[in-house]
Coordinates of C-alpha atoms in Angstrom, one line a residue:
M1 CA 24.8 51.2 -26.8
D2 CA 24.0 49.1 -23.7
S3 CA 23.5 50.4 -20.2
T4 CA 26.8 49.2 -18.9
S5 CA 29.2 52.0 -17.9
A6 CA 32.5 52.3 -19.7
C7 CA 34.5 52.0 -16.5
G8 CA 33.7 49.4 -14.0
G9 CA 31.2 47.5 -16.1
Q10 CA 28.3 48.2 -13.7
S11 CA 24.8 48.6 -15.1
T12 CA 23.0 51.8 -14.3
D13 CA 19.8 49.8 -13.9
L14 CA 21.2 48.5 -10.6
D15 CA 21.6 51.9 -9.0
P16 CA 19.3 51.7 -5.9
L17 CA 19.1 55.5 -5.5
R18 CA 17.9 56.2 -9.0
K19 CA 15.2 53.6 -8.7
K20 CA 13.9 55.4 -5.6
L21 CA 13.8 58.9 -7.1
P22 CA 10.2 60.2 -7.7
T23 CA 9.2 59.9 -11.3
S24 CA 6.6 62.7 -11.0
K25 CA 7.9 66.2 -11.3
N26 CA 4.8 67.7 -9.6
C27 CA 4.6 68.8 -6.0
V28 CA 3.2 66.2 -3.7
R29 CA 0.9 68.7 -2.0
C30 CA -0.5 71.1 -4.6
G31 CA 0.4 69.4 -7.9
K32 CA 2.3 72.3 -9.3
P33 CA 5.7 71.8 -11.0
A34 CA 8.2 70.7 -8.3
V35 CA 11.5 72.5 -7.9
L36 CA 13.2 70.3 -5.3
V37 CA 13.2 66.8 -3.8
V38 CA 13.5 66.6 0.0
Q39 CA 13.5 62.9 0.4
T40 CA 13.5 60.2 -2.2
S41 CA 9.7 60.2 -2.3
A42 CA 8.9 63.8 -1.7
A43 CA 9.0 66.6 -4.3
F44 CA 7.9 70.1 -3.4
C45 CA 7.3 73.4 -5.1
R46 CA 8.8 76.5 -3.5
D47 CA 5.8 77.7 -1.5
C48 CA 4.9 74.2 -0.3
F49 CA 8.4 73.5 0.8
L50 CA 8.6 76.8 2.9
N51 CA 5.2 75.9 4.5
Y52 CA 6.4 72.4 5.2
F53 CA 9.7 73.6 6.7
T54 CA 8.0 76.3 8.9
H55 CA 5.2 74.0 10.1
K56 CA 7.8 71.3 11.0
F57 CA 9.7 73.8 13.1
R58 CA 6.6 75.3 14.8
S59 CA 5.0 71.9 15.4
G60 CA 8.2 70.7 17.2
L61 CA 8.0 73.6 19.6
G62 CA 4.2 73.3 19.9
K63 CA 4.2 69.6 20.8
T64 CA 6.7 70.0 23.6
R65 CA 5.2 73.2 24.9
I66 CA 8.6 74.1 26.3
L67 CA 8.4 77.8 25.5
Q68 CA 6.1 80.0 27.5
P69 CA 4.6 83.3 26.2
G70 CA 7.0 86.2 26.9
E71 CA 9.9 84.0 27.9
N72 CA 13.5 85.1 27.3
V73 CA 15.2 82.8 24.8
L74 CA 18.8 83.0 23.8
L75 CA 19.8 81.9 20.3
A76 CA 23.3 80.5 19.8
F77 CA 24.4 82.0 16.5
S78 CA 27.6 80.7 14.9
G79 CA 27.0 82.1 11.4
G80 CA 26.7 78.6 9.9
P81 CA 23.8 77.3 7.8
A82 CA 21.8 75.7 10.6
S83 CA 22.0 78.7 13.0
A84 CA 21.2 81.0 10.1
A85 CA 18.0 79.0 9.3
L86 CA 17.1 79.0 13.0
L87 CA 17.5 82.7 13.3
N88 CA 15.4 83.3 10.2
L89 CA 12.6 81.0 11.5
V90 CA 12.5 82.8 14.9
K91 CA 12.6 86.2 13.3
R92 CA 9.7 85.4 11.0
G93 CA 7.8 83.8 13.8
T94 CA 8.0 86.9 16.0
E95 CA 6.8 89.0 13.1
E96 CA 3.8 86.9 12.1
G97 CA 0.8 89.1 11.1
T98 CA -1.8 87.3 13.2
Q99 CA -1.5 87.3 17.0
K100 CA -2.5 83.6 17.1
K101 CA 0.4 82.4 15.0
R102 CA 3.1 84.7 16.4
L103 CA 6.0 83.2 18.3
K104 CA 5.6 85.0 21.6
I105 CA 9.1 85.0 23.0
E106 CA 11.8 87.6 23.7
P107 CA 14.8 86.4 21.7
G108 CA 18.5 87.4 22.1
L109 CA 21.6 86.3 20.2
V110 CA 25.0 85.1 21.4
F111 CA 28.1 84.6 19.3
I112 CA 31.1 82.7 20.7
D113 CA 34.5 83.5 19.2
E114 CA 36.6 80.3 19.3
G115 CA 39.5 81.7 17.4
S116 CA 41.9 81.4 20.4
V117 CA 41.9 77.6 20.2
V118 CA 41.9 77.1 16.4
Q119 CA 45.5 76.9 15.2
G120 CA 46.9 78.2 11.9
L121 CA 44.3 81.0 11.4
D122 CA 45.0 84.1 9.5
V123 CA 44.2 86.9 11.9
D124 CA 42.8 89.3 9.2
Q125 CA 40.6 86.7 7.7
Q126 CA 39.3 85.6 11.1
Q127 CA 38.4 89.2 12.0
K128 CA 36.6 89.7 8.7
A129 CA 34.6 86.5 9.3
V130 CA 33.7 87.4 12.8
Q131 CA 32.7 90.9 11.7
A132 CA 30.4 89.4 9.1
V133 CA 28.8 87.2 11.7
C134 CA 28.3 90.2 14.0
K135 CA 26.8 92.2 11.2
I136 CA 24.2 89.5 10.4
A137 CA 23.3 89.2 14.0
A138 CA 23.0 93.0 14.4
D139 CA 20.7 93.3 11.4
T140 CA 18.0 91.3 13.2
G141 CA 17.5 94.0 15.8
F142 CA 17.7 91.5 18.6
P143 CA 20.0 92.0 21.6
V144 CA 23.4 90.6 20.7
Y145 CA 26.1 89.3 23.1
N146 CA 29.6 88.7 21.7
V147 CA 31.8 86.5 24.0
M148 CA 35.1 84.8 23.7
L149 CA 35.6 81.2 24.5
E150 CA 38.2 82.0 27.2
D151 CA 35.5 83.8 29.2
V152 CA 34.5 80.4 30.5
M153 CA 37.8 80.1 32.3
T154 CA 37.3 83.3 34.3
G155 CA 34.8 84.6 36.9
H156 CA 33.9 87.6 34.8
S157 CA 32.5 87.8 31.3
S158 CA 33.6 90.1 28.5
D159 CA 30.3 89.9 26.7
S160 CA 28.6 93.1 25.8
E161 CA 25.2 94.1 24.3
M162 CA 25.2 96.2 21.2
D163 CA 22.7 99.0 22.0
S164 CA 22.8 100.3 18.4
P165 CA 23.1 97.2 16.2
E166 CA 22.9 99.2 13.0
R167 CA 26.1 101.1 13.6
E168 CA 29.1 99.5 11.8
E169 CA 31.6 101.2 14.2
D170 CA 30.0 99.3 17.1
V171 CA 30.4 96.0 15.2
E172 CA 34.1 96.8 14.5
R173 CA 34.7 97.7 18.2
Q174 CA 33.2 94.3 19.1
V175 CA 35.5 92.5 16.7
K176 CA 38.6 94.2 18.1
S177 CA 37.6 93.2 21.6
L178 CA 37.2 89.6 20.5
S179 CA 40.8 89.5 19.2
T180 CA 42.3 90.8 22.5
D181 CA 44.7 88.3 24.1
D182 CA 44.8 87.9 27.9
S183 CA 45.8 85.4 30.5
G184 CA 42.6 83.4 30.0
A185 CA 43.2 83.0 26.3
H186 CA 46.8 82.0 26.9
K187 CA 45.8 79.3 29.5
L188 CA 43.1 77.9 27.2
K189 CA 45.4 77.9 24.1
T190 CA 48.1 76.1 26.1
L191 CA 45.5 73.5 27.3
F192 CA 44.5 72.7 23.7
E193 CA 48.0 72.7 22.4
E194 CA 49.0 70.1 25.1
A195 CA 46.1 67.8 24.2
K196 CA 47.2 64.5 22.8
S197 CA 44.5 64.0 20.2
L198 CA 42.0 66.0 18.2
T199 CA 39.2 63.9 19.7
A200 CA 40.0 65.2 23.1
K201 CA 40.2 68.8 21.8
E202 CA 36.8 68.6 20.1
D203 CA 35.2 67.0 23.1
L204 CA 36.6 69.7 25.4
L205 CA 35.6 72.4 23.1
Q206 CA 32.0 71.1 23.0
M207 CA 31.8 71.1 26.8
L208 CA 33.3 74.6 27.2
R209 CA 31.0 76.0 24.5
C210 CA 27.9 74.6 26.4
K211 CA 29.1 75.9 29.7
L212 CA 29.6 79.4 28.2
L213 CA 26.2 79.4 26.7
V214 CA 24.6 78.6 30.0
K215 CA 26.8 81.2 31.7
V216 CA 25.7 84.0 29.3
A217 CA 22.1 83.0 29.6
R218 CA 22.2 83.2 33.4
T219 CA 24.0 86.5 33.4
H220 CA 21.4 88.2 31.2
G221 CA 18.3 86.5 32.5
Y222 CA 17.5 83.9 29.8
T223 CA 15.9 80.7 30.8
K224 CA 16.1 78.9 27.4
V225 CA 19.0 78.5 24.9
M226 CA 18.2 77.5 21.4
V227 CA 21.0 75.8 19.4
G228 CA 21.0 74.9 15.7
D229 CA 21.9 71.2 15.9
S230 CA 20.4 69.4 12.9
G231 CA 19.4 65.8 12.7
T232 CA 22.5 65.1 10.6
R233 CA 24.7 66.6 13.3
L234 CA 23.0 64.8 16.1
S235 CA 23.2 61.5 14.2
I236 CA 26.9 61.9 14.0
R237 CA 27.1 62.8 17.7
I238 CA 25.1 59.7 18.7
M239 CA 27.6 57.4 17.1
T240 CA 30.5 59.6 18.4
D241 CA 29.3 59.6 22.0
I242 CA 28.9 55.9 22.0
A243 CA 32.4 55.4 20.8
Q244 CA 33.7 57.8 23.4
G245 CA 32.0 56.2 26.4
R246 CA 29.2 58.8 26.7
G247 CA 26.3 56.5 26.0
A248 CA 24.6 57.3 29.4
A249 CA 24.4 61.0 28.4
L250 CA 22.9 60.4 24.9
P251 CA 19.3 61.4 25.8
L252 CA 20.7 64.8 27.2
N253 CA 23.2 65.4 24.4
T254 CA 20.8 64.7 21.5
G255 CA 17.3 65.2 23.0
F256 CA 14.9 68.1 22.2
A257 CA 15.4 69.6 25.6
D258 CA 18.5 69.3 27.8
D259 CA 17.6 70.2 31.4
R260 CA 20.8 69.1 33.1
H261 CA 21.7 72.7 34.1
G262 CA 18.6 73.2 36.1
D263 CA 17.6 76.9 35.6
V264 CA 18.7 77.0 32.0
V265 CA 17.3 74.5 29.4
I266 CA 19.1 73.9 26.1
V267 CA 16.5 73.4 23.2
R268 CA 17.2 71.8 19.8
P269 CA 14.3 72.8 17.6
M270 CA 16.3 72.0 14.4
R271 CA 16.8 68.3 15.3
D272 CA 14.0 67.1 12.9
F273 CA 15.8 68.6 9.8
I274 CA 18.6 67.0 7.9
A275 CA 21.4 69.1 6.5
K276 CA 20.0 68.9 2.9
E277 CA 16.7 70.4 4.0
I278 CA 18.4 73.3 5.8
S279 CA 20.6 74.0 2.8
M280 CA 17.5 74.1 0.5
Y281 CA 15.7 76.4 2.9
N282 CA 18.7 78.8 3.0
T283 CA 19.0 78.8 -0.7
I284 CA 15.3 79.6 -1.3
C285 CA 15.2 82.3 1.3
K286 CA 18.6 83.6 0.2
L287 CA 20.0 83.5 3.7
E288 CA 23.6 84.5 4.3
S289 CA 25.9 82.3 6.2
V290 CA 29.6 82.6 7.2
F291 CA 32.2 79.9 7.3
L292 CA 34.4 80.0 10.4
P293 CA 37.3 77.5 10.6
T294 CA 37.1 74.9 13.3
L295 CA 39.5 72.4 14.9
A296 CA 38.5 69.8 12.2
T297 CA 39.0 72.1 9.2
K298 CA 41.4 70.6 6.6
V299 CA 42.3 67.6 8.8
A300 CA 42.7 64.0 7.6
E301 CA 39.7 61.7 7.5
K302 CA 40.8 59.7 10.5
A303 CA 42.1 62.6 12.6
S304 CA 39.4 62.2 15.2
I305 CA 36.5 60.0 16.1
S306 CA 34.0 62.7 15.3
H307 CA 35.5 63.5 11.9
L308 CA 35.7 59.8 11.0
T309 CA 32.1 59.3 12.1
E310 CA 31.0 62.3 10.0
T311 CA 32.7 60.9 6.9
F312 CA 31.1 57.5 7.5
I313 CA 27.5 58.8 8.0
S314 CA 27.8 61.3 5.1
G315 CA 29.1 58.6 2.8
L316 CA 26.2 56.2 3.7
Q317 CA 23.7 59.0 3.3
V318 CA 24.6 59.5 -0.4
N319 CA 23.4 56.1 -1.5
F320 CA 21.1 55.3 1.5
P321 CA 19.1 58.5 2.2
S322 CA 17.4 57.0 5.3
T323 CA 20.8 56.6 7.1
V324 CA 20.6 59.8 9.2
S325 CA 16.9 59.4 10.1
T326 CA 17.5 55.7 11.1
V327 CA 20.4 56.6 13.4
F328 CA 18.7 59.6 14.8
R329 CA 15.4 58.0 15.5
T330 CA 17.1 55.0 17.1
G331 CA 19.0 57.3 19.4
A332 CA 15.8 59.3 20.2
K333 CA 14.2 56.3 21.8
L334 CA 16.8 56.3 24.6
C335 CA 15.9 58.1 27.8
V336 CA 17.6 59.0 31.1
S337 CA 17.2 56.4 33.8
Q338 CA 14.8 57.2 36.6
G339 CA 17.4 56.8 39.2
S340 CA 19.5 59.6 37.7
K341 CA 16.5 62.0 37.8
Q342 CA 16.2 61.7 41.6
E343 CA 17.3 64.6 43.7
G344 CA 20.8 64.1 45.1
H345 CA 22.0 61.8 42.3
K346 CA 25.7 62.7 41.6
R347 CA 26.5 64.5 38.4
C348 CA 29.7 64.9 36.5
D349 CA 31.6 68.1 37.4
M350 CA 32.5 68.7 33.8
C351 CA 29.5 67.9 31.6
K352 CA 26.9 67.8 34.4
A353 CA 25.5 64.5 33.1
P354 CA 24.4 61.8 35.6
L355 CA 27.6 60.2 37.0
D356 CA 28.0 56.8 35.4
T357 CA 31.0 55.7 37.5
G358 CA 31.4 54.4 41.0
G359 CA 33.6 57.2 42.1
Q360 CA 36.8 55.8 40.7
G361 CA 36.5 57.0 37.1
Q362 CA 35.5 53.5 35.8
P363 CA 32.2 52.5 34.3
L364 CA 29.9 50.8 36.7
Q365 CA 29.6 47.7 34.6
S366 CA 33.4 47.4 34.4
Q367 CA 33.7 47.7 38.2
A368 CA 31.0 45.1 38.8
S369 CA 32.8 42.6 36.5
G370 CA 36.2 43.3 37.9
D371 CA 37.5 44.3 34.5
G372 CA 40.8 46.2 35.0
K373 CA 41.4 47.4 31.4
D374 CA 40.6 51.0 32.3
E375 CA 42.8 51.0 35.4
S376 CA 45.3 53.5 33.9
V377 CA 42.5 55.8 33.0
A378 CA 40.7 55.5 36.3
N379 CA 43.9 56.4 38.2
L380 CA 44.1 59.7 36.2
R381 CA 47.1 61.8 37.3
T382 CA 47.9 59.6 40.3
E383 CA 50.9 61.7 41.2
N384 CA 48.6 64.7 41.8
N385 CA 46.0 64.6 44.6
S386 CA 43.9 67.4 43.1
D387 CA 43.7 65.5 39.8
K388 CA 42.7 62.3 41.5
Q389 CA 40.0 64.1 43.3
L390 CA 38.8 65.6 40.0
S391 CA 38.7 62.3 38.2
S392 CA 36.6 60.7 41.0
S393 CA 33.8 63.2 40.2
L394 CA 33.8 62.8 36.4
C395 CA 31.8 60.6 34.2
H396 CA 33.6 57.9 32.2
G397 CA 33.6 60.0 29.0
C398 CA 35.1 63.0 30.7
V399 CA 37.8 60.9 32.4
L400 CA 38.8 59.6 29.0
T401 CA 39.0 63.2 27.7
M402 CA 40.9 64.5 30.7
S403 CA 43.4 61.7 30.5
E404 CA 44.5 63.1 27.1
L405 CA 45.0 66.6 28.3
G406 CA 48.0 68.2 29.9
D407 CA 47.9 70.2 33.1
C408 CA 44.3 70.4 34.0
S409 CA 44.7 72.6 37.1
A410 CA 43.7 75.8 35.2
L411 CA 40.7 74.0 33.8
S412 CA 39.5 72.6 37.1
A413 CA 40.1 76.0 38.8
G414 CA 38.1 77.9 36.2
L415 CA 35.2 75.5 36.1

């Protein structure tokens, strides 16, 4: 029998991925039998992989020296694989046996319930999933803050700290409070329902989530916020942001540290890991994660720019394992212009990124060349003076997003 497959007539000898797979079944570090392959040329045993993963995480924090001893750090916990791995790494780091290796920070957890904007959810299943996330967070012994996405629209916050994380009745009470509907939830739900595209909804949700994280951090005295964005997720965002006109904000959206908010810095310590590495780490450590439906759950491939980009990147990654690292490292070379760092430089009222427009909602390059293709977007809501004033203080990407939303008065008043 030859090597030609029965259907398609292609020879298996031409498979580029199979040629790159390591022929040795021994760990590249200790020589013991390997149990997993991280990249096409790296096989590890269980112990060496855990050491590799932990060292990679700690070295990223050590090189930047962004965390100070005793600093209050808020961990954004969604219950997903990346945030579960981040939580485990931080918990293990704070419990290290030797004082020299210990992660000397004061961590806290925040969980944001986004159920009010995700349509078609079963209420009982949603509450069970939220309860499972709260239980995982409570078991760590860290302070836990549960907030609802609609809290970003109001001046107050419904977040609360669980003083006795081990008590299940406290967790159940938190879940019941998360499902309470109020005027803020109704306004937010209406805003998302009136959005013209899923792309606009995802972009708006991303901004609101970031604003709420900063709000909770300021309320409870945290100066750093750790998020579980992996290299795979950030590679997808690099391509998505470029397509959505947010290229000027790429260094902030995908960098290790995002300092656009001033007193609160968002840190991405998981950015050097691809999704496969995180999945392997969770499997070996037997970490529990919870799936919570999102706006993009069960949608078509071309439903949004972000979802289409994710499908494209993931498809390439299967046969070309260096796809994610190539995109990510290319984007990591970008930096914020020196002019935008100067004090007094205008920033977008929505995303707080340096303003890349000339005050009319159009890109600076487009204005300089006299290109009028974005004139309809630049004159966002021309019949409403408040909306015109709002659009003049937004970056190009936010103008595009706002142009696909309905009545933005509630959003602008809340933010």
